[in-house]
Amino acid sequence: MIMPDSTLLNFDSNIIQVKNLVKKFGHFTANDNLTFHVEKGEIFGFLGANGAGKTTAIRQLCGLLAPTSGQATVAGIDIFKNPEKVKERIGYMSQRFSLYDDLTVWENLRFYGGIYGLSNKIIKDRADYFINKLGMGKSRNTLLRDIPLGWKQKLAFSAALLHHPNIVFMDEPTGGVDPVTRRQFWEMIYQTAEEGITIFVTTHYMDEAEYCNRISIMVDGRIVALDTPKALVKKLKARNINEVFIMLARKE
Amino acid sequence: MRKILFIIQKEFLQISRNRAMLPIIFAVPLIQLVILVHAATFEIKNIDIAVVDNDLSMMSNKLTDKFNHSAFFQLRNIVSDVNEAKRQLEMNEVEVFINIPANFEKKMIAQQKVEISVVVDAVNSRNAGLISGYIKEIIENYNKEIFVSLVSDITQNKKPAKILTNKSYWYNTQLNYKNFMVPGILVILVTLIGVFLSAMNIVREKEIGTIEQLNVTPLGKFQFIIGKLVPFMVIGLLEFSIGLLIGKFAFQIPIVGSLFLLYGVLIIFLFTLLAVGFLISTLNNTQQQALLVAYFFMMLFLLMSGLFTPIDSIPEWARILNKINPVAYFLKINRMIILKGSVLTDIFKDVMSLFVLGIIILNLAVFRYKKTV
């Protein structure tokens, strides 16, 4: 495995701590002994080909899938013992569109704020904040089905941030989104990280990988590399992350 | 608790925006109520009858006349050959024939026993039962009239012993089938809407993917199910109320019992029904699957409920099966309260059974709804 020497140091600031995490579906091992950590406030990229096990890993960390064995804490909470407690501290944006098409922009935000137990005033303030930030003031009462996909994705991200989570998990958030919107989306991600919220993101786009503080590359359920994008390029004597990815994925 | 309110609000918004669903929820059931009550009648009218008159006397004529003047019968033929009547029965030209023997009048005057044979096409056995009942009624009436006239003709003392069947129908004095059918059809409509809407609901969130987003929130499983249950409960209550109003004002159904009690039981019934729907919804992954499964249970519930068949005549094992049929409980309770004015003590056992059944199914649904796979 290609890893920097200091990987497992600095425990206190680690918002995600995973050790020997295994997930099996019958005889198939989707996650094979994952060990890594994520520091508070960093943008952590999770790369891998389709079927490499990224989504399985992310779903376990979110408490959507029960792990088979190993240890893992998210925001200081053990995901084996208390997956429901984890959910209060995380935001999640899946690759599938997760807002309601038959509700308006405002109604969607109000609903998600409500089920996180926020007060009416906080819901209104934060929804207004995000709607204004996205420049969607005019679309506040528009049904979501009438709004372009890129905007919907930004709104889904906002909905995931509404309850001020410690960490946001994003599973291929920019799939099917145009390059301009993708750029704006990453600006939002940077802003969010600056506010101290940790970002855990999976992606297929290698240019996006370069925006991350650190990336891990998964092949066939295992993490085969984990470091800053620059360090990985240097170590493998590659020209860019794209080449790194192809080299690692092919080698396996 | 507040979280539940947000789910309820969201469900109502979604229902109100569903243009395909709204008419199905309100208009279609009401149309069905009006149509079904008129079409699904147990009464049979205009039964085609043939009379084989081997006597051709004044008395046999009078009996034949009785059938001719009955609203239930349509006198097709008076024949003298029994084989001709048999042929007509076989060819479906008539549904029944009666055979008046020769010397009918003579024997009647002599106060001897006379037998009239009645042959009914029993392909539809329930109809056959009704037809022979009607015929018996007519012949008994005829017998009474003849007897009175004979007795006044002859002597008062020669009164032969006679057994009179003395029928009296309670609670539904005119045997008005509408009174019987409207409460039953109301139950069907509420059942249809309740089970289908709830069975499709959670599975729909699975299909569009929003369930995953909900599963990643700290929303409790009970909060989720209760939040989903309340809107459909309200719809069910509304639907029942509209139906009841139609029954009351369009069909003049007497509502004898306490409305308060009726609605109390209705809430327990809807609660059980919706729990069944949600259980189906949590067990399936697509709306098609859920629909098929819901359809299967619905047919079972309705056909076994006693709406179409008298519940006392179904076999023992089926009666045991009916202990887990919410529709059977409510159908019975509903008719008892509306037509008979039963009070809580009369129906307490059934209400409790329904309630326990509902609690069990709801817990199963909550248990089956897994936030973590």
XYZ file of C-alpha atoms in Angstrom:
625
model
C 0.000 0.000 0.000
C 1.223 3.447 -0.840
C 0.884 5.505 2.341
C 2.680 8.344 4.064
C 4.440 7.424 7.290
C 2.280 9.633 9.462
C -1.066 8.170 8.391
C -2.248 6.887 11.732
C -0.993 9.683 13.945
C -2.881 12.680 15.228
C -5.824 10.780 16.750
C -7.558 13.686 18.428
C -8.276 15.643 15.322
C -9.454 12.575 13.402
C -13.124 12.879 12.712
C -13.281 9.479 11.050
C -11.226 6.612 12.344
C -11.497 3.264 10.547
C -9.545 0.143 11.392
C -9.752 -3.219 9.616
C -13.258 -2.559 8.411
C -14.715 -5.544 6.536
C -18.046 -5.835 4.755
C -19.094 -9.124 3.225
C -22.195 -9.894 1.195
C -22.366 -13.655 1.425
C -19.043 -14.847 0.017
C -18.315 -11.590 -1.714
C -16.039 -9.217 0.166
C -17.022 -5.678 -0.775
C -14.681 -3.965 1.700
C -11.515 -5.815 2.587
C -9.763 -4.562 5.720
C -10.123 -0.840 5.253
C -7.928 1.213 7.549
C -7.785 4.980 7.260
C -8.639 8.178 9.047
C -10.003 11.552 8.049
C -8.956 14.758 9.763
C -11.340 17.414 10.894
C -12.013 20.028 8.223
C -10.305 18.206 5.371
C -11.699 17.300 1.982
C -11.178 13.592 1.689
C -11.569 12.032 -1.740
C -12.553 8.445 -2.236
C -11.667 7.173 -5.711
C -12.191 3.882 -7.394
C -13.693 2.213 -10.422
C -17.348 1.215 -10.449
C -17.828 -1.682 -8.045
C -14.602 -1.016 -6.152
C -16.547 -0.699 -2.890
C -16.717 3.071 -2.388
C -20.446 3.270 -1.895
C -20.423 0.278 0.434
C -17.818 1.991 2.620
C -19.651 5.288 2.685
C -22.960 3.609 3.514
C -21.417 1.878 6.497
C -19.952 5.095 7.813
C -23.386 6.723 7.526
C -25.104 3.951 9.423
C -27.055 2.756 6.377
C -25.299 -0.579 6.220
C -24.153 -2.758 9.109
C -20.414 -3.577 8.847
C -19.267 -7.202 9.142
C -16.209 -6.660 11.332
C -13.557 -4.140 12.302
C -13.715 -0.836 14.135
C -14.887 2.568 13.068
C -15.835 5.841 14.706
C -17.459 8.810 13.000
C -17.494 12.152 14.831
C -16.396 10.276 17.922
C -19.245 7.755 17.785
C -18.830 4.033 17.263
C -20.759 3.025 14.135
C -21.042 -0.556 15.369
C -22.628 0.357 18.675
C -24.614 3.426 17.849
C -25.354 3.952 14.157
C -28.444 6.095 14.944
C -26.390 8.524 17.019
C -23.975 8.972 14.139
C -26.842 10.212 11.997
C -27.331 13.337 14.120
C -23.840 14.537 13.312
C -23.529 13.792 9.635
C -24.974 15.028 6.413
C -25.406 12.755 3.414
C -25.853 13.322 -0.256
C -26.324 10.207 -2.319
C -25.693 9.618 -5.990
C -29.426 9.270 -6.428
C -31.380 12.461 -6.280
C -32.768 12.715 -2.784
C -35.180 15.635 -2.658
C -38.897 15.497 -3.428
C -39.843 16.505 -6.951
C -43.389 17.321 -5.943
C -42.379 19.737 -3.194
C -41.092 23.276 -3.670
C -37.554 24.402 -2.883
C -38.650 25.870 0.430
C -40.852 22.878 1.344
C -37.967 20.482 0.790
C -35.665 22.442 3.048
C -38.372 22.885 5.673
C -39.056 19.143 5.674
C -35.446 18.108 6.127
C -34.893 20.797 8.752
C -37.985 19.555 10.542
C -36.991 15.918 10.712
C -33.616 16.902 12.116
C -35.570 18.564 14.917
C -34.606 22.167 14.171
C -36.863 24.937 15.478
C -39.103 26.812 13.029
C -37.027 29.949 13.317
C -33.744 28.172 12.659
C -35.277 26.329 9.725
C -36.469 29.590 8.206
C -33.183 31.428 8.796
C -30.999 28.677 7.418
C -33.278 27.946 4.460
C -33.267 31.660 3.585
C -29.499 31.690 3.905
C -29.011 28.788 1.502
C -31.686 29.928 -0.947
C -30.075 33.362 -1.148
C -26.592 31.923 -1.366
C -27.624 29.792 -4.324
C -29.352 32.772 -5.894
C -32.602 30.860 -5.967
C -34.752 33.498 -4.308
C -37.111 33.588 -7.262
C -37.463 29.822 -7.312
C -38.299 29.541 -3.641
C -41.840 28.371 -4.350
C -41.099 26.460 -7.538
C -41.643 22.708 -7.549
C -38.377 20.866 -7.709
C -39.383 18.999 -10.835
C -39.238 22.314 -12.688
C -35.656 23.104 -11.641
C -32.519 22.092 -13.600
C -30.461 19.160 -12.308
C -27.400 21.208 -11.397
C -29.437 23.455 -9.138
C -31.172 20.480 -7.617
C -27.807 18.992 -6.690
C -26.678 22.226 -5.070
C -29.937 22.318 -3.185
C -29.481 18.706 -2.075
C -26.070 19.688 -0.740
C -27.650 22.587 1.142
C -30.285 20.263 2.595
C -27.489 18.010 3.837
C -25.871 20.995 5.568
C -29.037 22.410 7.113
C -28.516 20.842 10.530
C -24.855 21.896 10.678
C -23.295 18.450 10.644
C -19.684 17.784 11.602
C -19.097 15.896 8.410
C -20.820 15.531 5.057
C -20.645 12.351 3.033
C -21.120 12.835 -0.681
C -21.482 9.871 -2.974
C -20.700 10.966 -6.534
C -22.427 14.315 -6.066
C -21.550 15.671 -9.503
C -22.675 12.754 -11.645
C -24.465 14.052 -14.743
C -23.805 17.696 -13.952
C -22.356 20.123 -16.523
C -18.735 21.359 -16.099
C -19.704 24.886 -15.104
C -22.056 23.712 -12.403
C -19.465 21.173 -11.315
C -17.012 24.015 -10.786
C -19.577 25.992 -8.751
C -20.329 22.876 -6.796
C -16.705 22.498 -5.791
C -16.609 26.126 -4.752
C -19.444 25.303 -2.380
C -17.488 22.339 -1.093
C -14.447 24.522 -0.416
C -16.537 27.111 1.395
C -18.089 24.412 3.529
C -14.702 22.935 4.413
C -13.466 26.384 5.394
C -16.312 26.563 7.896
C -14.760 23.518 9.552
C -17.120 20.890 8.156
C -15.310 17.780 6.975
C -16.087 16.586 3.457
C -15.939 12.928 2.497
C -16.526 12.653 -1.230
C -16.455 9.879 -3.803
C -15.950 10.718 -7.443
C -15.071 9.408 -10.879
C -13.726 12.697 -12.122
C -9.964 12.903 -11.776
C -9.878 16.674 -11.987
C -12.114 16.681 -8.916
C -9.677 14.369 -7.162
C -7.031 17.060 -7.458
C -9.248 19.443 -5.482
C -9.119 17.113 -2.456
C -6.687 17.493 0.427
C -6.059 13.781 0.430
C -7.365 10.941 -1.671
C -7.604 7.226 -1.251
C -7.849 4.926 -4.225
C -9.854 1.724 -3.911
C -9.434 -1.303 -6.113
C -11.480 -4.473 -5.617
C -12.562 -3.582 -2.096
C -9.124 -2.581 -0.815
C -7.429 0.769 -0.383
C -4.329 0.645 -2.563
C -3.156 4.225 -2.124
C -3.785 7.060 0.273
C -2.032 10.437 0.265
C -2.225 13.979 -1.022
C -2.751 14.092 -4.797
C 0.668 15.729 -5.276
C 2.498 13.123 -3.226
C 0.820 10.269 -5.133
C 1.754 11.768 -8.498
C 5.330 12.171 -7.291
C 5.649 8.699 -5.791
C 4.357 6.925 -8.870
C 6.255 9.255 -11.192
C 3.042 9.958 -13.005
C 2.068 13.130 -14.838
C -1.267 13.553 -13.143
C -3.858 11.810 -10.959
C -5.517 10.317 -13.996
C -2.335 8.388 -14.715
C -1.956 7.405 -11.059
C -5.459 5.992 -11.096
C -4.939 4.020 -14.292
C -1.595 2.650 -13.088
C -3.030 1.467 -9.800
C -6.260 0.114 -11.181
C -4.413 -1.799 -13.890
C -1.739 -3.207 -11.649
C -4.286 -5.007 -9.555
C -43.408 14.661 18.165
C -42.609 17.742 16.099
C -40.815 15.580 13.596
C -44.041 13.641 13.022
C -45.832 16.890 12.192
C -43.287 17.647 9.494
C -43.871 14.248 7.904
C -47.642 14.722 8.043
C -47.306 18.133 6.429
C -45.120 16.727 3.682
C -47.470 13.821 2.959
C -50.482 16.112 2.681
C -48.602 18.389 0.302
C -47.612 15.444 -1.859
C -51.114 13.983 -1.891
C -52.605 17.349 -2.799
C -50.218 17.648 -5.747
C -50.824 14.185 -7.106
C -53.248 14.755 -9.925
C -53.783 11.096 -10.661
C -54.350 10.140 -7.063
C -56.807 12.796 -5.901
C -59.708 11.751 -8.111
C -59.043 8.134 -7.249
C -59.158 8.943 -3.578
C -62.442 10.818 -3.624
C -64.458 10.661 -6.822
C -64.082 7.041 -7.858
C -65.162 5.527 -4.527
C -68.252 7.692 -4.422
C -69.235 6.741 -7.941
C -68.679 3.147 -6.969
C -70.856 3.564 -3.918
C -73.754 4.818 -5.989
C -73.307 2.184 -8.695
C -72.564 -0.781 -6.478
C -75.472 -0.218 -4.158
C -77.815 -0.359 -7.114
C -76.086 -3.147 -8.979
C -74.914 -5.476 -6.243
C -78.338 -6.413 -5.026
C -79.168 -9.730 -3.465
C -82.819 -9.372 -4.380
C -84.011 -11.248 -7.405
C -86.887 -9.911 -9.373
C -88.605 -11.053 -12.552
C -87.909 -14.727 -12.081
C -89.188 -16.607 -15.122
C -91.616 -19.248 -14.023
C -93.715 -21.884 -15.776
C -96.774 -23.545 -14.274
C -97.801 -27.080 -15.131
C -101.530 -27.121 -14.473
C -102.889 -30.659 -14.498
C -106.085 -29.618 -12.787
C -107.283 -26.647 -14.794
C -109.718 -25.773 -12.048
C -110.738 -22.508 -10.472
C -108.416 -23.100 -7.537
C -105.384 -23.961 -9.618
C -106.123 -20.896 -11.669
C -106.140 -18.763 -8.569
C -102.755 -20.132 -7.493
C -101.287 -19.456 -10.911
C -102.642 -15.958 -10.670
C -100.768 -15.415 -7.437
C -97.499 -15.930 -9.257
C -98.604 -13.731 -12.058
C -99.223 -10.873 -9.685
C -96.059 -11.248 -7.700
C -93.327 -8.700 -8.366
C -90.759 -11.440 -8.024
C -92.106 -13.655 -10.780
C -92.749 -13.377 -14.450
C -95.218 -16.025 -15.533
C -93.928 -17.295 -18.866
C -96.141 -20.259 -19.625
C -99.008 -22.346 -18.380
C -98.542 -25.816 -19.804
C -100.300 -29.096 -19.271
C -97.349 -31.363 -19.957
C -94.625 -31.629 -17.341
C -92.071 -32.616 -20.003
C -92.610 -29.323 -21.759
C -91.846 -27.500 -18.494
C -88.704 -29.579 -18.035
C -87.570 -28.702 -21.523
C -88.071 -25.009 -20.842
C -86.075 -25.259 -17.636
C -83.312 -27.004 -19.488
C -83.242 -24.403 -22.234
C -83.017 -21.628 -19.622
C -86.366 -20.274 -20.761
C -87.555 -20.434 -17.186
C -85.729 -20.659 -13.887
C -88.395 -22.585 -12.051
C -91.651 -24.439 -12.620
C -94.331 -25.681 -10.323
C -96.405 -28.744 -10.953
C -100.035 -28.614 -9.809
C -101.385 -32.147 -9.682
C -104.723 -33.311 -11.048
C -107.591 -33.319 -8.560
C -105.983 -30.340 -6.824
C -109.285 -28.571 -6.264
C -111.116 -31.693 -5.254
C -108.577 -32.592 -2.616
C -108.403 -29.053 -1.277
C -112.137 -28.960 -0.749
C -111.995 -32.349 0.884
C -109.256 -30.920 3.099
C -106.828 -33.607 2.079
C -103.131 -33.156 1.777
C -101.991 -31.877 -1.610
C -98.454 -31.792 -2.816
C -97.220 -29.268 -5.314
C -93.781 -29.964 -6.646
C -91.422 -27.072 -7.237
C -88.430 -27.551 -9.528
C -85.750 -24.866 -9.402
C -82.694 -24.400 -11.571
C -80.018 -24.504 -8.882
C -76.963 -23.646 -10.970
C -76.768 -20.529 -8.845
C -77.444 -22.084 -5.502
C -78.116 -18.925 -3.586
C -80.645 -17.762 -6.116
C -82.287 -21.176 -5.924
C -82.623 -20.845 -2.189
C -84.221 -17.449 -2.529
C -86.564 -18.589 -5.296
C -87.877 -21.532 -3.329
C -88.289 -19.229 -0.354
C -90.407 -16.828 -2.392
C -92.495 -19.706 -3.761
C -93.076 -21.131 -0.327
C -94.218 -17.734 0.854
C -96.708 -17.400 -1.995
C -98.106 -20.894 -1.534
C -98.468 -20.406 2.200
C -100.334 -17.171 1.637
C -102.573 -18.878 -0.870
C -103.165 -21.720 1.562
C -104.222 -19.301 4.273
C -106.714 -17.536 2.027
C -108.237 -20.780 0.760
C -108.419 -22.099 4.285
C -110.268 -19.043 5.523
C -112.772 -19.211 2.705
C -113.259 -22.919 3.135
C -113.711 -22.653 6.843
C -116.314 -19.991 6.503
C -118.049 -22.148 3.915
C -118.124 -25.307 5.991
C -118.108 -25.769 9.698
C -116.034 -23.995 12.307
C -115.090 -27.149 14.176
C -113.438 -29.052 11.371
C -110.368 -26.883 11.683
C -107.382 -29.021 10.756
C -104.186 -28.679 12.725
C -101.877 -26.290 10.962
C -98.398 -25.095 11.613
C -97.857 -21.504 10.779
C -94.383 -20.162 10.224
C -94.247 -16.845 11.923
C -91.431 -14.736 10.611
C -90.418 -11.335 11.827
C -87.426 -9.441 10.575
C -85.751 -7.159 13.059
C -83.444 -4.180 12.555
C -84.023 -4.165 8.860
C -87.762 -4.522 8.904
C -88.450 -4.267 5.207
C -85.474 -6.488 4.387
C -84.167 -3.508 2.510
C -81.015 -4.709 0.812
C -79.700 -1.162 0.580
C -79.593 -0.908 4.338
C -77.533 -4.038 4.338
C -75.320 -3.167 1.384
C -74.440 0.485 2.024
C -72.546 -0.126 5.277
C -70.818 -3.076 3.602
C -69.784 -1.157 0.518
C -68.548 1.690 2.695
C -66.219 -0.799 4.328
C -64.956 -2.003 0.931
C -64.215 1.520 -0.210
C -62.352 2.460 2.930
C -60.424 -0.815 2.724
C -59.449 -0.257 -0.904
C -58.178 3.254 -0.327
C -56.509 2.437 2.973
C -54.560 -0.616 1.884
C -53.591 0.585 -1.589
C -52.467 4.072 -0.619
C -50.390 2.911 2.310
C -48.927 -0.091 0.470
C -47.764 2.152 -2.356
C -46.464 4.944 -0.176
C -43.227 3.789 1.454
C -42.303 1.718 -1.551
C -42.576 4.858 -3.667
C -39.936 6.535 -1.524
C -37.787 3.471 -2.066
C -38.223 3.758 -5.826
C -37.378 7.441 -6.075
C -34.529 7.033 -3.590
C -35.647 9.486 -0.937
C -35.936 6.707 1.628
C -32.147 6.552 1.768
C -31.986 10.218 2.613
C -34.537 9.694 5.388
C -32.667 6.665 6.681
C -29.565 8.744 7.155
C -31.403 11.180 9.422
C -31.987 10.484 13.128
C -35.732 10.149 12.442
C -37.151 7.285 14.513
C -38.864 4.339 12.846
C -42.064 4.814 14.856
C -42.088 8.534 14.121
C -41.732 7.714 10.451
C -44.589 5.197 10.332
C -46.920 7.292 12.500
C -46.196 10.362 10.410
C -47.137 8.379 7.323
C -50.190 6.866 8.978
C -51.956 10.014 10.118
C -52.602 11.578 6.670
C -54.127 8.387 5.321
C -56.171 8.049 8.488
C -57.611 11.492 7.840
C -58.363 10.581 4.223
C -60.043 7.363 5.329
C -62.205 9.203 7.858
C -63.188 11.817 5.277
C -63.995 9.170 2.736
C -66.117 7.194 5.155
C -67.947 10.352 6.230
C -68.822 11.341 2.682
C -70.017 7.801 2.020
C -72.066 7.782 5.185
C -73.693 11.086 4.231
C -74.581 9.690 0.819
C -75.975 6.591 2.487
C -78.023 8.696 4.859
C -79.437 11.197 2.381
C -79.410 9.379 -0.947
C -80.345 5.916 0.280
C -82.087 6.834 3.545
C -80.031 4.406 5.588
C -81.107 4.585 9.198
C -78.124 5.247 11.449
C -79.357 3.806 14.700
C -76.184 3.590 16.773
C -73.817 6.141 18.194
C -71.723 7.986 15.630
C -69.112 8.575 18.290
C -68.687 4.839 18.797
C -68.752 4.214 15.045
C -65.901 6.645 14.450
C -63.967 5.295 17.405
C -64.038 1.826 15.882
C -63.369 3.233 12.415
C -60.141 4.797 13.680
C -59.014 1.460 15.100
C -59.950 -0.244 11.841
C -58.098 2.268 9.676
C -55.097 2.028 11.940
C -55.017 -1.748 11.451
C -55.609 -1.482 7.726
C -52.873 1.098 7.187
C -50.491 -1.015 9.233
C -51.172 -3.889 6.812
C -50.422 -1.550 3.920
C -47.192 -0.299 5.448
C -46.119 -3.842 6.231
C -46.624 -4.716 2.551
C -44.749 -1.557 1.617
C -41.740 -2.401 3.750
C -41.618 -5.955 2.404
C -41.490 -4.951 -1.260
C -39.127 -2.948 -3.398
C -41.264 -1.743 -6.278
C -44.738 -0.340 -6.520
C -45.785 -3.172 -8.839
C -44.813 -5.809 -6.315
C -46.549 -3.941 -3.535
C -49.671 -3.534 -5.638
C -49.903 -7.232 -6.435
C -49.392 -8.268 -2.839
C -51.882 -5.659 -1.643
C -54.370 -6.913 -4.206
C -53.992 -10.477 -3.009
C -54.648 -9.571 0.622
C -57.480 -7.280 -0.315
C -59.326 -10.025 -2.202
C -58.798 -12.420 0.660
C -59.952 -9.898 3.238
C -63.030 -8.863 1.295
C -64.209 -12.255 0.083
C -63.860 -13.783 3.514
C -65.302 -10.831 5.362
C -68.941 -11.847 5.112
C -69.925 -9.153 2.678
C -70.851 -11.537 -0.091
C -71.414 -14.695 1.887
C -72.997 -15.227 5.254
C -70.135 -15.541 7.688
C -71.857 -18.287 9.673
C -71.874 -20.679 6.765
C -68.140 -20.621 6.095
C -66.110 -23.588 7.326
C -64.483 -23.668 10.733
C -60.879 -23.286 9.482
C -61.856 -20.231 7.485
C -63.526 -18.769 10.515
C -60.263 -19.132 12.403
C -58.478 -17.440 9.517
C -60.961 -14.595 9.810
C -59.616 -13.837 13.265
C -56.776 -12.039 11.510
C -59.022 -10.384 8.953
C -59.578 -6.758 9.995
C -62.278 -6.312 7.359
C -64.402 -9.112 8.837
C -64.353 -7.449 12.244
C -65.205 -4.038 10.981
C -67.887 -5.190 8.567
C -69.679 -6.880 11.405
C -69.230 -4.012 13.870
C -70.152 -1.412 11.282
C -73.472 -3.080 10.454
C -74.197 -3.702 14.103
C -73.718 -0.060 15.034
C -75.434 1.447 12.003
C -78.428 -0.893 11.663
C -78.818 -2.328 15.112
C -77.615 0.459 17.351
C -75.209 -1.791 19.218
C -73.334 -0.210 22.094
C -69.734 -0.739 23.152
C -70.540 -3.662 25.453
C -72.099 -5.572 22.522
C -69.044 -5.252 20.339
C -66.326 -4.961 22.948
C -64.720 -8.308 22.198
C -64.486 -7.670 18.467
C -63.176 -4.154 18.962
C -60.482 -5.402 21.301
C -59.468 -8.158 18.881
C -59.239 -5.626 16.075
C -57.158 -3.319 18.240
C -54.723 -6.044 19.286
C -54.445 -7.155 15.657
C -53.620 -3.585 14.646
C -50.949 -3.199 17.309
C -49.302 -6.459 16.243
C -49.276 -5.594 12.545
C -48.023 -2.057 13.167
C -45.157 -3.389 15.234
C -44.349 -5.868 12.483
C -44.268 -3.018 9.984
C -42.005 -0.924 12.197
C -39.797 -3.945 12.784
C -39.629 -4.723 9.078
C -38.767 -1.139 8.190
C -35.017 -1.226 8.528
C -33.028 1.947 8.496
C -29.835 -0.084 8.457
C -29.619 -2.934 5.991
